[in-house]
GROMACS .gro file of C-alpha atoms in nm:
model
  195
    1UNK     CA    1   4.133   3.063   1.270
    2UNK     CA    2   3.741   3.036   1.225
    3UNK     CA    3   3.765   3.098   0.890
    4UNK     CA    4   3.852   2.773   0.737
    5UNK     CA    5   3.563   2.568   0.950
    6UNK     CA    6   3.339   2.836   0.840
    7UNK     CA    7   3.408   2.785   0.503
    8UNK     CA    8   3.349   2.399   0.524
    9UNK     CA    9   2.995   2.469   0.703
   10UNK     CA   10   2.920   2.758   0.435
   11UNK     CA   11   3.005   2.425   0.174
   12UNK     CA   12   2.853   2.178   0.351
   13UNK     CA   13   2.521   2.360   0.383
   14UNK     CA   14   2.529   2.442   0.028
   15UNK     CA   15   2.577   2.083  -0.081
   16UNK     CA   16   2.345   1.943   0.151
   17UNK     CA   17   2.082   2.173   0.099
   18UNK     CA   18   2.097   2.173  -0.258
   19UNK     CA   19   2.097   1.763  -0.289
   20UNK     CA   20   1.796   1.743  -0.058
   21UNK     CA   21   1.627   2.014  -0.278
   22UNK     CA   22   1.725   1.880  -0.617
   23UNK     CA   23   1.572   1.555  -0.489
   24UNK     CA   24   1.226   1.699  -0.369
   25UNK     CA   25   1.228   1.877  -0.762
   26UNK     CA   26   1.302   1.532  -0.893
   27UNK     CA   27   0.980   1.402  -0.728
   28UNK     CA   28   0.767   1.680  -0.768
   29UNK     CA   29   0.864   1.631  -1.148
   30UNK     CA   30   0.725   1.311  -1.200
   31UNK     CA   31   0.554   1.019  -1.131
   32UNK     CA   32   0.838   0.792  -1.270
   33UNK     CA   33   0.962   0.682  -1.631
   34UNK     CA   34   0.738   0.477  -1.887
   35UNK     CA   35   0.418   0.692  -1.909
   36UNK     CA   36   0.135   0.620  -2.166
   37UNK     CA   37  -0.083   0.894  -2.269
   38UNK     CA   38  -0.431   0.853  -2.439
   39UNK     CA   39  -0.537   1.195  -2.504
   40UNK     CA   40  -0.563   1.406  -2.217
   41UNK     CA   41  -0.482   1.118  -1.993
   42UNK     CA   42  -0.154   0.968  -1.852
   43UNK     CA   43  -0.140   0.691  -1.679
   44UNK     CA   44   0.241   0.519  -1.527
   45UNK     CA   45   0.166   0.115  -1.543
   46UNK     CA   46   0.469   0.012  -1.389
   47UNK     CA   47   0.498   0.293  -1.128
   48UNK     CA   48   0.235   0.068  -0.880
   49UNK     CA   49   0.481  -0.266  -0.941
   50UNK     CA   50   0.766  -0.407  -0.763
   51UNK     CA   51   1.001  -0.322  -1.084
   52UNK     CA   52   0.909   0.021  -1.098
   53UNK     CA   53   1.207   0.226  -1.146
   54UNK     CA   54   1.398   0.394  -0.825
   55UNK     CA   55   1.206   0.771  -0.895
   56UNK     CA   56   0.899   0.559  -0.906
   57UNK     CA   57   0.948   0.397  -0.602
   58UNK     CA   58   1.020   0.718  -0.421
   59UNK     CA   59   0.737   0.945  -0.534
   60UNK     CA   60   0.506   0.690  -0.444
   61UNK     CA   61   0.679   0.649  -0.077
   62UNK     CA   62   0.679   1.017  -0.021
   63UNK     CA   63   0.318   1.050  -0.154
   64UNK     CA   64   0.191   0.739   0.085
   65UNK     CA   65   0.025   0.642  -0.170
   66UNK     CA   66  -0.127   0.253  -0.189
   67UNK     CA   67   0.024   0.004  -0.405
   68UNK     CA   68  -0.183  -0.189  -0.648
   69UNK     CA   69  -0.140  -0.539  -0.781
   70UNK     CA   70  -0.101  -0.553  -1.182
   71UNK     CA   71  -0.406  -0.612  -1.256
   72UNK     CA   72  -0.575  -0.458  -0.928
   73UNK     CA   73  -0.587  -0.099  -1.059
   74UNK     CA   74  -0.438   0.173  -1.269
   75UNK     CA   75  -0.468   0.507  -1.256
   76UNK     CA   76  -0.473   0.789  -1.512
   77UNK     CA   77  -0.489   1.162  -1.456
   78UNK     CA   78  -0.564   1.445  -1.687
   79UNK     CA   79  -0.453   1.786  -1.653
   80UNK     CA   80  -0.577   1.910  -1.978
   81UNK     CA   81  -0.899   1.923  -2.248
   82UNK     CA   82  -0.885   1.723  -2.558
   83UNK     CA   83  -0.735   2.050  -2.715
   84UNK     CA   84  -0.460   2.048  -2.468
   85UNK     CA   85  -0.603   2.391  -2.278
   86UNK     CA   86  -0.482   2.340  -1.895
   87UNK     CA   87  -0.785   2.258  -1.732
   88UNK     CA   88  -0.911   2.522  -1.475
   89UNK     CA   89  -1.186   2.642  -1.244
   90UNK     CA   90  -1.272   2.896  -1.419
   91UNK     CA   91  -1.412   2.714  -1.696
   92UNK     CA   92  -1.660   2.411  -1.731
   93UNK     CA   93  -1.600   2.090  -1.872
   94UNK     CA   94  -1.812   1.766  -2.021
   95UNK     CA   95  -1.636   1.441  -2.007
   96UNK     CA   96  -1.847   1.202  -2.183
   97UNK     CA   97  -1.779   0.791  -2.333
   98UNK     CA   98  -1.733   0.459  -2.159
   99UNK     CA   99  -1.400   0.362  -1.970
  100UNK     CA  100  -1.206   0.116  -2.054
  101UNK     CA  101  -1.355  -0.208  -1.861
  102UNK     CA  102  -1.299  -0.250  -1.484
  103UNK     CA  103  -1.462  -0.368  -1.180
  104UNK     CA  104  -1.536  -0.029  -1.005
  105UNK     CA  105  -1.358   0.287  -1.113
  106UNK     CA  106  -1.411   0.622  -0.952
  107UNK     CA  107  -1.292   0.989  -1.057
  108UNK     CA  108  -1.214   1.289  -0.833
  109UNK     CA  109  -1.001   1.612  -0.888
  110UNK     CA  110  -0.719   1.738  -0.687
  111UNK     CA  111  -0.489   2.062  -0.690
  112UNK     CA  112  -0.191   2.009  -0.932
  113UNK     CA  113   0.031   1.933  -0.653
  114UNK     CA  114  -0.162   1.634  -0.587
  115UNK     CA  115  -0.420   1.774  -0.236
  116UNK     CA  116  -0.715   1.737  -0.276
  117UNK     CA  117  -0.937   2.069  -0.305
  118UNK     CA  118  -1.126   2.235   0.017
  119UNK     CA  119  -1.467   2.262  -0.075
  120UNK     CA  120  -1.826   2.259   0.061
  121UNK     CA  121  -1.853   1.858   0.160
  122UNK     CA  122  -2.228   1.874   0.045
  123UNK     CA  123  -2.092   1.901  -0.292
  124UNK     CA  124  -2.008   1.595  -0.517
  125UNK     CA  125  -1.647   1.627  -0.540
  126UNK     CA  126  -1.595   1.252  -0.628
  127UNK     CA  127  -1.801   0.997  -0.858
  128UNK     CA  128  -1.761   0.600  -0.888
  129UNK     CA  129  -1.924   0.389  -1.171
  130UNK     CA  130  -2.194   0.337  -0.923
  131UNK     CA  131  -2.335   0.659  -0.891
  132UNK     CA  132  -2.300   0.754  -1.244
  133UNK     CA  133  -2.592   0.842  -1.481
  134UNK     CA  134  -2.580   0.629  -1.793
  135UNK     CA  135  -2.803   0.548  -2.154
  136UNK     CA  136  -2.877   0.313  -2.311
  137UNK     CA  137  -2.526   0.213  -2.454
  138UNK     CA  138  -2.342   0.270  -2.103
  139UNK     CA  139  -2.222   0.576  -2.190
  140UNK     CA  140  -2.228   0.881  -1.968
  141UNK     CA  141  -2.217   1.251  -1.944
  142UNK     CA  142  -2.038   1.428  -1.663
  143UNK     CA  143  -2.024   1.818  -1.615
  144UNK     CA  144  -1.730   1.875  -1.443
  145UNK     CA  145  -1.795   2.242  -1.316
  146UNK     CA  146  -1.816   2.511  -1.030
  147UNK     CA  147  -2.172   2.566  -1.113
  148UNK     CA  148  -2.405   2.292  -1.028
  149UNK     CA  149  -2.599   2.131  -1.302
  150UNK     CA  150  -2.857   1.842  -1.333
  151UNK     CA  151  -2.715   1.497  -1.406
  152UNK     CA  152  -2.370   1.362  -1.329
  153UNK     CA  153  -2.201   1.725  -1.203
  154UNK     CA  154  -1.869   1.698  -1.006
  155UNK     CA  155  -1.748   2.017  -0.855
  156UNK     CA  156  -1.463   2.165  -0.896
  157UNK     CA  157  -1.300   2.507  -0.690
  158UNK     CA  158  -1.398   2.803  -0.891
  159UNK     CA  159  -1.066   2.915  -0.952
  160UNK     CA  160  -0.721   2.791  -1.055
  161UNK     CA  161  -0.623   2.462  -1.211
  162UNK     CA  162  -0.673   2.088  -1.143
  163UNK     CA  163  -0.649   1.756  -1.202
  164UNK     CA  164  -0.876   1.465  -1.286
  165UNK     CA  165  -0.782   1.140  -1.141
  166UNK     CA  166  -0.977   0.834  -1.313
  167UNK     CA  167  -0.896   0.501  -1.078
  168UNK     CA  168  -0.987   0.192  -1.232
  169UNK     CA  169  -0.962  -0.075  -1.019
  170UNK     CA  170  -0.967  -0.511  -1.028
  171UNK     CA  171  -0.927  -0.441  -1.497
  172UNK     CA  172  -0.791  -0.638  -1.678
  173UNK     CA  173  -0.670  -0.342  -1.862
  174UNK     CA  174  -0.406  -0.301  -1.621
  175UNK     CA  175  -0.180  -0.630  -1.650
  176UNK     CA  176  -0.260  -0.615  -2.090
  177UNK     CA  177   0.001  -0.449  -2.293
  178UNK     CA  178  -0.235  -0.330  -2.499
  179UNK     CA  179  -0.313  -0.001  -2.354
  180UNK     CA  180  -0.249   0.201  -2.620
  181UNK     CA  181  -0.540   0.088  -2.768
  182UNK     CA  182  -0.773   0.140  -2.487
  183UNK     CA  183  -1.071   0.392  -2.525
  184UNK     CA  184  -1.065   0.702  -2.290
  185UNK     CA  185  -1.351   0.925  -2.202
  186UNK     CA  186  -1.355   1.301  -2.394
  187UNK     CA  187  -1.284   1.600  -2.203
  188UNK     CA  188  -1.420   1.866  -2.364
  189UNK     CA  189  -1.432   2.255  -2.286
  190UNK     CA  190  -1.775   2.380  -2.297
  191UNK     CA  191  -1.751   2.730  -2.152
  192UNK     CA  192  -1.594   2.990  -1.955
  193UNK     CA  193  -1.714   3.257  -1.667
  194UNK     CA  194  -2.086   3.267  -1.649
  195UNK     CA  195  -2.160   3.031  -1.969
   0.00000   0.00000   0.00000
């Protein structure tokens, strides 16, 4: 007698629960379709619009994330060194060049599921193009690194992987179609452990 209902619940749960996690996979997965990647970096132009496409739309609603304007901001993140090594804590970094033109931009680095990293807050876990050391030629030099260093040094957890997020914001980079041709800043490995 219970058998039949119990068999329809068993079902239903299954379905249910396998939709709702198939779907939280799906955003986990990505950002949304139509990436561009300069090197290390990926940015998702039409992710922040009101065409983005419908996985898009939904990993920025679950994220809470702000929406930008076209040519308000874009934003690019790196997981990786110019050699494609995962970037991680355990290492030190040197990102050095010129962004591509904007306004303001500012750079921090999260956990690869997006959080930011707990860390000391008298540590300078985020920059701006403000704060930044530059010479002569506007370039700059940042040591991105557990260890503290003189100059432009952004801190990173000492262990594990993460991300770098470069925001620029009010560019006219982001409404061009010609980002492919736009000039990212290195990230280069330049040692491990105690080095």
């Amino acid at each position: 007698m219970f058998r039949v209902p119990l068999l329809i619940a068993i079902a239903l749960t299954i379905a249910f629960g396998g939709g709702i996690w198939s779907t939280l996979v799906a955003l986990d997965a990505t950002v949304g379709f139509g990436a561009i990647k300069l090197g290390p970096w990926e940015a998702f132009p039409q992710a922040q619009t009101a065409s983005a496409d419908p996985y898009a739309k939904a990993h920025r609603a679950n994220a809470g994330k702000l929406l930008y304007a076209s040519a308000e901001g874009l934003t690019f993140t790196a997981a990786t060194d110019e050699t494609g090594a995962r970037l991680s804590g355990d290492c030190s970094y040197r990102m050095s060049g010129h962004t591509p033109p904007a306004r303001l931009w500012t750079l921090f680095t999260t956990l690869p599921d997006g959080r930011r990293p707990t860390s000391n807050a008298d540590l300078p876990s985020a920059l701006n193009s403000r704060t930044v050391l530059r010479d002569a030629e506007g370039a700059f030099d940042i040591v991105i690194s557990p260890t503290a260093t003189p100059g432009n040094w952004l801190a990173v957890p000492a262990r594990g992987p993460f991300r770098l997020t470069l925001t620029l914001l009010d560019t006219p980079t982001a409404g061009s179609s010609g980002l492919i041709d736009l000039s990212m800043p290195r990230i280069e490995k330049i040692g491990c452990g105690n080095v």
